[in-house]
Each structure stands twice: as C-alpha cells, then as structure tokens.
Short mmCIF file of C-alpha atoms and ligand atoms in Angstrom, two decimals:
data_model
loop_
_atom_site.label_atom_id
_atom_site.label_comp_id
_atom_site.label_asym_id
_atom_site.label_seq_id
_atom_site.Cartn_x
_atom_site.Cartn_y
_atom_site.Cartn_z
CA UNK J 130 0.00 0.00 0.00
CA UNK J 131 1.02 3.86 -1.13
CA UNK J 132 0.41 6.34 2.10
CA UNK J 133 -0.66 9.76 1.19
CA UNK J 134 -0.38 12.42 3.25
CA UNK J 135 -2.90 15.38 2.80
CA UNK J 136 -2.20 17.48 5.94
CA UNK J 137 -1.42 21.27 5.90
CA UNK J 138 1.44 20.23 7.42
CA UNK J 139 4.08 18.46 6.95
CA UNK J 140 3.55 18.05 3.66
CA UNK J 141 5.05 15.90 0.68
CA UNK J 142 8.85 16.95 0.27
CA UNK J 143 9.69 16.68 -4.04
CA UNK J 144 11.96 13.86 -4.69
CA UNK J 145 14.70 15.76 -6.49
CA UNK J 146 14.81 17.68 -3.19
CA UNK J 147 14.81 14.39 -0.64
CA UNK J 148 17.53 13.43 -3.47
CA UNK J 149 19.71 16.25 -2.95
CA UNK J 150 18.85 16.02 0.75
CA UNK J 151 20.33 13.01 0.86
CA UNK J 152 23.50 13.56 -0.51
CA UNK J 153 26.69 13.61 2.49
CA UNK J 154 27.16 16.45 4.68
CA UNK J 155 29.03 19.16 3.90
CA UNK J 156 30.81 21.61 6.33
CA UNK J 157 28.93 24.92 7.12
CA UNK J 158 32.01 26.83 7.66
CA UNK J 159 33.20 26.26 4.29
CA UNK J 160 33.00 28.12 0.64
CA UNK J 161 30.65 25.34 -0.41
CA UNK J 162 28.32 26.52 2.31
CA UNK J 163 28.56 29.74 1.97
CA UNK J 164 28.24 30.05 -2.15
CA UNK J 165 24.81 28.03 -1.66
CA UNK J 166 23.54 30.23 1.20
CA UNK J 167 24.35 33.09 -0.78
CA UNK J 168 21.83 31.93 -3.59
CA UNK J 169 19.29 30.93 -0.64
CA UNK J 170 19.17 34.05 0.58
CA UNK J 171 18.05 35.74 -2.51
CA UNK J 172 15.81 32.99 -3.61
CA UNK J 173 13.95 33.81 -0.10
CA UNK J 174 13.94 37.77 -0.77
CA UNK J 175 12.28 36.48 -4.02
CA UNK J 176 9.86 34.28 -2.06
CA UNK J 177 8.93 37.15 0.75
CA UNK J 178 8.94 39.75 -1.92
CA UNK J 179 11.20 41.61 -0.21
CA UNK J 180 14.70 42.98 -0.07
CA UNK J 181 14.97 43.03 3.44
CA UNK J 182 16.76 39.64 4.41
CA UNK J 183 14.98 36.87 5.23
CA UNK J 184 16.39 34.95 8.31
CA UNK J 185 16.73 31.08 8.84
CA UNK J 186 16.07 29.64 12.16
CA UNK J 187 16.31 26.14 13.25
CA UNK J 188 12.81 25.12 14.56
CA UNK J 189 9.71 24.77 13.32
CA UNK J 190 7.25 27.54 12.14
CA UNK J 191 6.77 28.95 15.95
CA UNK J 192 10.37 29.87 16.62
CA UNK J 193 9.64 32.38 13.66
CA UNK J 194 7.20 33.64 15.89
CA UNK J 195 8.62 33.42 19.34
CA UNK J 196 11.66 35.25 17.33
CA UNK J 197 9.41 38.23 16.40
CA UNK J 198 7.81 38.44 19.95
CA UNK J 199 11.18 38.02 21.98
CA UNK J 200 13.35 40.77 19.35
CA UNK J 201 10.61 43.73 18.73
CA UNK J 202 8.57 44.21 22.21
CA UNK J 203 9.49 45.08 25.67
CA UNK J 204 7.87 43.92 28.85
CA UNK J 205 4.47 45.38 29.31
CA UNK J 206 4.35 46.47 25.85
CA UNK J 207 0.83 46.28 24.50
CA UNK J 208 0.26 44.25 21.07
CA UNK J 209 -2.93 44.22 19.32
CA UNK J 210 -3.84 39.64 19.18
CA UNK J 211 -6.19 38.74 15.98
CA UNK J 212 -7.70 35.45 17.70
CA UNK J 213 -10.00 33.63 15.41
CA UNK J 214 -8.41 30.09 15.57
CA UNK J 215 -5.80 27.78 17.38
CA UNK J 216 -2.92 29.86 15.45
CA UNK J 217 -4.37 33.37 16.59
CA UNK J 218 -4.45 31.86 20.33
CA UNK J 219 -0.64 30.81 19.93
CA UNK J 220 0.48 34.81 19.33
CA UNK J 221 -1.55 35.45 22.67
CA UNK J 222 0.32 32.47 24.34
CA UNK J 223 3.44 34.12 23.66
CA UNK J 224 2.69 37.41 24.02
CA UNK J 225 1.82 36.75 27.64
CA UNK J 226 5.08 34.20 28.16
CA UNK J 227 6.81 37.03 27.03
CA UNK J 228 4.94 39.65 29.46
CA UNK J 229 3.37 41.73 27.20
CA UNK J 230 -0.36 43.06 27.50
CA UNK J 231 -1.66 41.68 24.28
CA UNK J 232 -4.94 43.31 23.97
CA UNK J 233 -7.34 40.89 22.27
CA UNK J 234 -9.55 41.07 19.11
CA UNK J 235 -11.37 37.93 18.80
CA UNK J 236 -13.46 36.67 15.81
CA UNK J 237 -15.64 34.08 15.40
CA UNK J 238 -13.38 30.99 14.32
CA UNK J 239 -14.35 30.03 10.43
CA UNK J 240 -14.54 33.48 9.92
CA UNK J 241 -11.90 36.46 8.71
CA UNK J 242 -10.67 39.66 10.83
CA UNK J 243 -13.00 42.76 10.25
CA UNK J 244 -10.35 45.51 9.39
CA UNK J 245 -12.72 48.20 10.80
CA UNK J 246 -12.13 46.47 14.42
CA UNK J 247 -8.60 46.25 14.07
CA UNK J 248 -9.02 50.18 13.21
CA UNK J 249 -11.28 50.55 16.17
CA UNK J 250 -9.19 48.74 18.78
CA UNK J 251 -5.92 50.63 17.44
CA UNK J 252 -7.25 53.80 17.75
CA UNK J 253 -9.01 52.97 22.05
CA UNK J 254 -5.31 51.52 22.55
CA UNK J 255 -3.39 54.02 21.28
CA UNK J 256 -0.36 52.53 23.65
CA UNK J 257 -0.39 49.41 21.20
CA UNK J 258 3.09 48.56 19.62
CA UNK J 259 1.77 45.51 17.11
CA UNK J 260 -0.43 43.68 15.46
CA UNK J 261 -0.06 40.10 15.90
CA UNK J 262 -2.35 38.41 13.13
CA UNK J 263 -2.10 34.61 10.84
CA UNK J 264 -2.36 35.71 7.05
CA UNK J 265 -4.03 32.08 6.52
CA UNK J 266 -4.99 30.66 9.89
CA UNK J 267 -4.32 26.81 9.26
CA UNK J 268 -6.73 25.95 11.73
CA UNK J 269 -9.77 27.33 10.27
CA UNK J 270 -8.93 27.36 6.34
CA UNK J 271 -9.28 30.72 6.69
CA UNK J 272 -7.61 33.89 5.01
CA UNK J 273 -7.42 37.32 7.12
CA UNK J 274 -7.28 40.26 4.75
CA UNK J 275 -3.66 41.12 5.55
CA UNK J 276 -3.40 44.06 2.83
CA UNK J 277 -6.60 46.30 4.53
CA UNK J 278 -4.36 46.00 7.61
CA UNK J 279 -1.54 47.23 6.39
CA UNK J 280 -3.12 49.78 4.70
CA UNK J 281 -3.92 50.54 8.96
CA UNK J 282 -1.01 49.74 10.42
CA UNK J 283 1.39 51.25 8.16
CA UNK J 284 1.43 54.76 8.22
CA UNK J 285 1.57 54.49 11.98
CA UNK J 286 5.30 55.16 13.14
CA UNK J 287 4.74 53.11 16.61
CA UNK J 288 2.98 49.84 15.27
CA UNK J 289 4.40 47.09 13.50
CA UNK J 290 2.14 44.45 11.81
CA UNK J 291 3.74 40.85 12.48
CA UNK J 292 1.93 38.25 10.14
CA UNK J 293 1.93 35.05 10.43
CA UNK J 294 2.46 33.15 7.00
CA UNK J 295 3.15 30.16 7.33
CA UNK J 296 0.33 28.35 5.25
CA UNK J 297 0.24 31.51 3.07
CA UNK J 298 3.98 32.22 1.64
CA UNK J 299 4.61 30.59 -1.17
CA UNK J 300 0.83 29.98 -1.40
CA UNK J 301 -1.02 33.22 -2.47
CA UNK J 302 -0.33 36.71 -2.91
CA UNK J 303 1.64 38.47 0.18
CA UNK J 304 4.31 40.84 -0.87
CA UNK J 305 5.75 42.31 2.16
CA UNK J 306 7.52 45.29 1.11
CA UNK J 307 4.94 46.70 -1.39
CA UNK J 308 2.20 46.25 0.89
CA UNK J 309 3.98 47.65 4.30
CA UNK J 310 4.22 44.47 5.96
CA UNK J 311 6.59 44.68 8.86
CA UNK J 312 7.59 41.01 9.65
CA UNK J 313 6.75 38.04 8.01
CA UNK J 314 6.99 34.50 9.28
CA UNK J 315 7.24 31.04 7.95
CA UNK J 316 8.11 27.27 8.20
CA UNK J 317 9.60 24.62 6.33
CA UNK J 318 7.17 22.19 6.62
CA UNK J 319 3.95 23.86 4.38
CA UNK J 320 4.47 25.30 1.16
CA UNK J 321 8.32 25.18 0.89
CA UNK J 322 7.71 21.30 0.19
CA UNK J 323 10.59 20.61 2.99
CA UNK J 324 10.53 18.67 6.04
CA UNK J 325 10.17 20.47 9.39
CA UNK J 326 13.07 22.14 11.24
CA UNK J 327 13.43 25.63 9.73
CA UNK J 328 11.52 28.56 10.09
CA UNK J 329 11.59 32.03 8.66
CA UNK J 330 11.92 35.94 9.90
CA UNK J 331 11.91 38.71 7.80
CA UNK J 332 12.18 42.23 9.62
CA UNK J 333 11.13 45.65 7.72
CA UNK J 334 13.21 48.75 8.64
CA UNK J 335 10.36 49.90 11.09
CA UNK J 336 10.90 46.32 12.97
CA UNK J 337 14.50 46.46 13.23
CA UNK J 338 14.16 50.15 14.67
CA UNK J 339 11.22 48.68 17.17
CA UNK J 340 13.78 45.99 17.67
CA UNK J 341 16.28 48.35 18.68
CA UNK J 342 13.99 49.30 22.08
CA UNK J 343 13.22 45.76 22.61
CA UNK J 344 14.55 44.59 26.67
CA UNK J 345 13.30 41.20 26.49
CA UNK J 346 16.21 38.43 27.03
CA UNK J 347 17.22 36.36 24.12
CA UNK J 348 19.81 34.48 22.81
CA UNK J 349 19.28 31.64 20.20
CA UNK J 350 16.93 33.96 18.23
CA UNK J 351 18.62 37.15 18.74
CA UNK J 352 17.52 38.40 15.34
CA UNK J 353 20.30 40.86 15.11
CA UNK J 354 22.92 37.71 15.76
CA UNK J 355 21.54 36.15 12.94
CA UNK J 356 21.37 39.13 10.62
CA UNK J 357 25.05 39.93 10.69
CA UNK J 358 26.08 36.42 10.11
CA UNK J 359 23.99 36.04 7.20
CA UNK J 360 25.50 39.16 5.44
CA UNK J 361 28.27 37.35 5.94
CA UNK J 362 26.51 34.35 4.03
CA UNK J 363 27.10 32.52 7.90
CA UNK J 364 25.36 31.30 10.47
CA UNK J 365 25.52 32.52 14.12
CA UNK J 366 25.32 28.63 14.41
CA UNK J 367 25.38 25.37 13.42
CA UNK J 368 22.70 25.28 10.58
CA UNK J 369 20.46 22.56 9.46
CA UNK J 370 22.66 21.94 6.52
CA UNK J 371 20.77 19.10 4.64
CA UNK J 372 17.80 21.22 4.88
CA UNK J 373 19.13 24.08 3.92
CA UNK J 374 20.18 22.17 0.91
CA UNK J 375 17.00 21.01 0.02
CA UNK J 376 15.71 24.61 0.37
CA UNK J 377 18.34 25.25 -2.54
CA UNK J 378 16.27 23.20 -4.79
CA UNK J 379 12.90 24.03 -3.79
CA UNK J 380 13.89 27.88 -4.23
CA UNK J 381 15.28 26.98 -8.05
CA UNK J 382 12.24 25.07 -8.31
CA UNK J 383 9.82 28.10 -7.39
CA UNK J 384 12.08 30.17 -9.51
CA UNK J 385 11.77 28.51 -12.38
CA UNK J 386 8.04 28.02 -12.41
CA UNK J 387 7.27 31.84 -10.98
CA UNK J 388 5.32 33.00 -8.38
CA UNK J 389 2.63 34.22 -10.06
CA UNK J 390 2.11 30.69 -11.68
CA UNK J 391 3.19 29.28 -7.72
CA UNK J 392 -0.26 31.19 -6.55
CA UNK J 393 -1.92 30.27 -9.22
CA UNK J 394 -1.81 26.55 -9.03
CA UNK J 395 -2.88 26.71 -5.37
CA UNK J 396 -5.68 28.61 -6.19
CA UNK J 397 -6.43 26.82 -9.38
CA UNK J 398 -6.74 23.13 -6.95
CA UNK J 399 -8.10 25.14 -4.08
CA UNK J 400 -11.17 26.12 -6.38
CA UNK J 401 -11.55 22.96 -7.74
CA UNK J 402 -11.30 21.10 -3.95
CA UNK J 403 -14.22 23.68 -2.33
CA UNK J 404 -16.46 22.94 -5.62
CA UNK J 405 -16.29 19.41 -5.41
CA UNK J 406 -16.74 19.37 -1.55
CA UNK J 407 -19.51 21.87 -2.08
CA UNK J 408 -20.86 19.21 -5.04
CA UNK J 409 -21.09 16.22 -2.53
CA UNK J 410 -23.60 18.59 -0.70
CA UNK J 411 -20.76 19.21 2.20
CA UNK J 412 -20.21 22.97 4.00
CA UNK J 413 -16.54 24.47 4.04
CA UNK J 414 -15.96 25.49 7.48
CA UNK J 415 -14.97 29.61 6.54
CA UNK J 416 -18.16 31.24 6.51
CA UNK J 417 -16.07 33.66 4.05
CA UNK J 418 -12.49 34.25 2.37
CA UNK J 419 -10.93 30.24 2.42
CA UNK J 420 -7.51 29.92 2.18
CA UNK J 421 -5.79 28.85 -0.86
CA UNK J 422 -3.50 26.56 1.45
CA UNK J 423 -6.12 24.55 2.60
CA UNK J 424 -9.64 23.27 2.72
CA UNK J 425 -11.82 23.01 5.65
CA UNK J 426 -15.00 20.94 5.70
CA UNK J 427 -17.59 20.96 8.12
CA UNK J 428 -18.80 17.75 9.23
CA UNK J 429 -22.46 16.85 7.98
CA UNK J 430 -25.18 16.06 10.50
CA UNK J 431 -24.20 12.57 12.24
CA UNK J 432 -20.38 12.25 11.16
CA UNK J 433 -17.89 12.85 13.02
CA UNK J 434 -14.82 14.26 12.23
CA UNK J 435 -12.40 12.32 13.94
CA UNK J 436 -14.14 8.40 12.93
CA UNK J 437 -14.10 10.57 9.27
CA UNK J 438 -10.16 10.79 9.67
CA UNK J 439 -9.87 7.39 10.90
CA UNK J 440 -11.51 6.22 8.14
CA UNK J 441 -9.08 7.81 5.76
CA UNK J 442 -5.87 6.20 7.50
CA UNK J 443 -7.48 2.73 8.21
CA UNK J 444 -9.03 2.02 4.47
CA UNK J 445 -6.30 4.28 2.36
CA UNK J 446 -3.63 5.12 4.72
CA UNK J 447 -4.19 8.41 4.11
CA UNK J 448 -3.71 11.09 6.18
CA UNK J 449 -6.16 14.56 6.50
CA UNK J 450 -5.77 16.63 9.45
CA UNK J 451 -8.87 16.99 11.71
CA UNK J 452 -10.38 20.29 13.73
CA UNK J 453 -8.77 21.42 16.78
CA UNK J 454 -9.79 22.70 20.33
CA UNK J 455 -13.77 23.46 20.19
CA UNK J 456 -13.57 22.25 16.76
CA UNK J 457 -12.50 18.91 17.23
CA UNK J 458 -14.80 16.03 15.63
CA UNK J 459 -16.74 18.77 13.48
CA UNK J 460 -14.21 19.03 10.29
CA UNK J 461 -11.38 17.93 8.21
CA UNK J 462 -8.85 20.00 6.70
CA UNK J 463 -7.47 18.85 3.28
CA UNK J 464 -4.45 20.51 1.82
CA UNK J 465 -3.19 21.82 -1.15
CA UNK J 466 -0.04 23.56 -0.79
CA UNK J 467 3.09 22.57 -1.50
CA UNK J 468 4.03 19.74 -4.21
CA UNK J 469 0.27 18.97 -5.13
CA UNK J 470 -1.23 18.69 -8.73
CA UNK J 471 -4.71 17.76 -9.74
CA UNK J 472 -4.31 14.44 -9.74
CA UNK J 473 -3.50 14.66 -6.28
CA UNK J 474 -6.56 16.20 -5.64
CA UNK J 475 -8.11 13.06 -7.46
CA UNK J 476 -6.93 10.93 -5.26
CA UNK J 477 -8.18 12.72 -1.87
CA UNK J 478 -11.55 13.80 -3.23
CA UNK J 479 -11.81 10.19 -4.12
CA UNK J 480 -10.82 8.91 -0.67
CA UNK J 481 -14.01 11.42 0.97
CA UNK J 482 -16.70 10.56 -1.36
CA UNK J 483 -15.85 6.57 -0.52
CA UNK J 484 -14.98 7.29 3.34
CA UNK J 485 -18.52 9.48 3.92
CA UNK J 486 -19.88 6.40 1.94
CA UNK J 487 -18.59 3.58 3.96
CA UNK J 488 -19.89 5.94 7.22
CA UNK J 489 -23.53 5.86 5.84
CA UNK J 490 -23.74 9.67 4.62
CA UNK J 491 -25.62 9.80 1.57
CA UNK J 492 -23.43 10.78 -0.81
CA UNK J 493 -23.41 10.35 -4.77
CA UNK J 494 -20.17 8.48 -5.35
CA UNK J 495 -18.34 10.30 -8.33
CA UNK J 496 -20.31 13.55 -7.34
CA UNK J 497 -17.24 15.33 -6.03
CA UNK J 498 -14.73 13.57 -8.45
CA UNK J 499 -17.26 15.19 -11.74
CA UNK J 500 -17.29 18.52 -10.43
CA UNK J 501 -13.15 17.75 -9.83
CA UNK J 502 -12.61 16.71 -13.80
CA UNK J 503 -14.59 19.71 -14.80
CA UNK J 504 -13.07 22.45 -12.65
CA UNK J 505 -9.12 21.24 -13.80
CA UNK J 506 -9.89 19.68 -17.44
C1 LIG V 118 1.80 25.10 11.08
C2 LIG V 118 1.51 26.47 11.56
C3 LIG V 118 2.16 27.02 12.67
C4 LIG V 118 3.04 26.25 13.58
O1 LIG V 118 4.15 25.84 13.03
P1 LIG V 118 5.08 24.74 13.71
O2 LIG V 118 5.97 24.52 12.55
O3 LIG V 118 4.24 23.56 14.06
O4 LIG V 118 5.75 25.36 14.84
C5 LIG V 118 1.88 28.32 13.03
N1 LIG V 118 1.01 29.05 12.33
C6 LIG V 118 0.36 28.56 11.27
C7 LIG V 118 -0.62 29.45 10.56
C8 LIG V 118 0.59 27.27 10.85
O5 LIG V 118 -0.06 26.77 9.80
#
C-alpha cells in the first residue's frame, strides 16, 4: 500500500529535493556553504517579496514567531492579538510568556478579521506597539485580509504588523515590502515542500528600529545575531545543513516556475477542492475568504470528524488533518499547498466521497470527483 499524506502540514517533500537532501554532509564553515547560502538568501527575498533579508532559524514555524515576539517588544508592551483560531491563540500564548499586555480582538473561528475592528481597537489603545495576526490561519482554512491592515497599520510610526504566514507564503499573494508588511513569518514544513526544522523571519526597517527598544532576554533567536552572520553568508550557528540544501532546490524550483504561476496553481486546486466538496452537498468550514492553502470541511449532520479521519488512514492510509480545540470532531482540513497537482486532488476527493460512503452519509459516489474533472480539465 502507497500512504498519502494530505495534511497542511508536513507536507510531501519533491523527490529531487529528498535526493539532494540526501547527498553527504558538507561543512557549514566552508566556501561550499557559503556560495549556496548566498543563492538561498536571494531565492527567499524572491519568495517574501522583499529585499529586506529573510532569516533562517532552526525550529519549526513557531520559533519564527517566538523570534518576532522576543526581538521587537518590551515587557508590558501592548500588542494588538487577531484570535479567530488555534494559530491566533498561539500569538496570545506568547505574548503573555513574554509579558506583554496583548490586547485581544477575537473573531468568530471560520470566519476572517473585520479591518474596521482592528481600526477601532488601534485607535481605544493608542499605547499598542503591534499587530499580531495569521495571514491564513491553518486551523480554520481561513484567510485574514492582511493588505486592509496594512493599509492601517502602516502609516503608523509606533505599530508594527507581524503576520503570520506560514500556510500563506509561497501559497497566495503576500508581498511584504509593497504592501507595508513589517515582519513576516514562515516554516519549512507547508508550502516550501521541505521537512520540518526551519523557520523564517523577515524584519522591515520599522521592525528592526522597534527591535532596537526591545529589553526582552534572548539568545538563540537574537535576530540581530543572525542578521550579521547572514551578510556574511554565515550562520551565528550550526545550521540545518541538509535542509538548507533542500531549500536550494525548492527555491530553483519556485524560480523557475514563478510565483505568479506558484499562486496560481494553489488557487487553481483550491477552487476545484471547495467545488467538489460543495458538489457532494458538504459545507466548508470559513463562513467567508478560504484559504488557498487549505480546505476546511464541516462535518455533515451525524459524522464525526475524527471516525471521518480514521476512516481515511485505516481504508487508504491516508492522512487529513482533523479540527482542533472546540472544533475537534466537526471538520477535516485537506491541503493543497506545497508539491500537489490535480491528480493529487483526485486521489483525496476520491478517498471522501468513498470514506462518507462507507460511514452511511448519503453521498453520490463520483459527485465530487465530476465537479473535480470539470473544474481542472
Ligand atoms: C503550522 C503552523 C504554525 C506552527 O508551526 P510549527 O511549525 O508547528 O511550529 C503556526 N502558524 C500557522 C498558521 C501554521 O499553519
């Protein structure tokens, strides 16, 4: 038997990249190193759309984060939390291990952040240093309309907007620079096609002067550490080589085919996945603006999520990823990001209409599959 993973997260690595991944290791503190980080780092100022450098860390997605809470704010400092899902929560988490005041504005979960809120709470809280927001919170399949928040946050001297992206670079539409983003974050793991174990930082000018003011203690991701070492083409310290290897690839690979054609083929299979779903007389989960990363799909009357997922592992060894928290048992997130192609989406679509079958929902068999074959033909 095949096993398929279909999880925003990790998800399938290319195998030209677990090929070069798997060549021997090769010393960090020499040229070879240092000529391939030098291409790395511009392929990433190419993926952030930026040409502010983009930092590696070694951890997952949330060291990114912990990174941009630990380097901008100061103790007390008041930050501005978008909470509408599990990812939302995490930015509150730690923004109050870090002892700041985050100041929260919640949102239904399944549903995007109302700019005119944001507005409403900046202006009350006028002591607010940051905006702490998900660009595509994973845990909802839903997209939070980072540009109308810039278009907020920017032209305010003392607030930085810190955006989460890790199911949305390399996904959709994000530039940081032209639209006054102030630091972006991402992982490894989601659309860079890479296994876990390195996440990304990029800083505008605005964050590095925050940063600047910033007492909290640090020391593995002291940003400024790791910015002088990588003009340097260096690492502060030892880096995830192989990884950073594959990221080589994966970065020639998104290259070659362009970003504009990178967010189009999300959006292209993400289409095609919510019509289908929609066909088989399912409910997405976001009530509005779904994420191109991934698709969310609430549980029909009498199924439950998590027998659902089971289903999918025990009959095609397949894995979807499930709801979280007060979600739990009511959907199942399918992605597309990363190294998918229709077929793909074949495959999974497939895999519902036969598990919701085999679970006694009344589903057409070939109803989601028809609407599939017209929507990518
Ligand atoms: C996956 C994910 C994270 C967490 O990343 P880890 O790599 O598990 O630390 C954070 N935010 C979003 C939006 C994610 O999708």
């Amino acid at each position: 038997m095949k096993s398929y993973l279909f999880a925003p997260g990790p998800t399938p690595v290319p195998e030209n990249v677990l090929l070069r991944m798997a060549a021997p290791i090769i010393h960090h503190r020499e040229k070879v190193f240092s000529d391939l980080f030098g291409e790395v780092r511009e392929g990433l100022k190419y993926l952030f759309q930026t040409k502010q450098e983009v930092l590696i860390l070694t951890a997952s997605g949330t060291g990114a984060m912990e990174g941009a809470v630990s380097n901008l704010f100061s103790k007390g400092d008041q930050v501005l939390v978008v909470r509408a899902g599990k990812f939302g929560q995490r930015w509150g988490e730690l923004a109050e291990a870090f002892g700041l005041s985050p100041v929260y504005a919640d949102f239904p979960w399944g549903e995007p952040a109302d700019p005119e809120k944001i507005k409403q709470l900046l202006d009350e809280n006028p002591a607010v240093k940051g905006v702490l927001i998900q660009a595509s919170e994973t845990s909802t399949g839903v997209m939070h309309p980072i540009r109308e928040i810039a278009e907020i946050t920017a032209p305010r001297q003392d607030v930085v907007l810190v955006v989460d992206g890790i199911t949305a670079v390399g996904v959709f539409e994000m530039p940081m620079d032209a639209w006054g983003i102030d630091v972006v974050v991402t992982g490894s793991q989601k659309a860079l096609m890479l296994p876990p174990g390195l996440a990304f930082i990029s800083l505008s000018e605005k964050a590095w002067r925050m940063a600047e003011q910033s007492d909290i203690p640090r020391y593995y991701f002291d940003l400024k550490k790791h910015l002088d070492s990588a003009q340097k083409n260096q690492t502060p310290y030892t880096p995830a080589i192989s990884l950073i290897i594959g990221l080589h690839e994966v970065l020639s690979m998104l290259m070659e085919e362009g970003l504009e054609n990178v967010f189009t083929r999300h959006h292209r299979l993400a289409e095609a996945t919510r019509e289908a779903v929609k066909a088989m007389g399912l409910q997405l989960f976001a009530k509005a603006s779904p994420s191109d990363a991934l698709t969310a799909v609430q549980m029909p009357e009498g199924i439950d999520g998590i027998e659902l997922k089971k289903t999918f592992l025990e009959r095609y060894d397949m894995v979807v990823a499930g709801g979280q928290n007060q979600i739990k048992g009511k959907i199942i997130r399918i992605a597309h990001l990363g190294y998918f192609d229709p077929m793909d989406m074949f495959q999974v679509i497939g895999a519902l209409e036969m598990s919701l079958h085999k679970l006694g929902y009344p589903v057409e068999l070939g109803s989601g599959l028809k609407v599939l074959s017209e929507k990518l033909a």
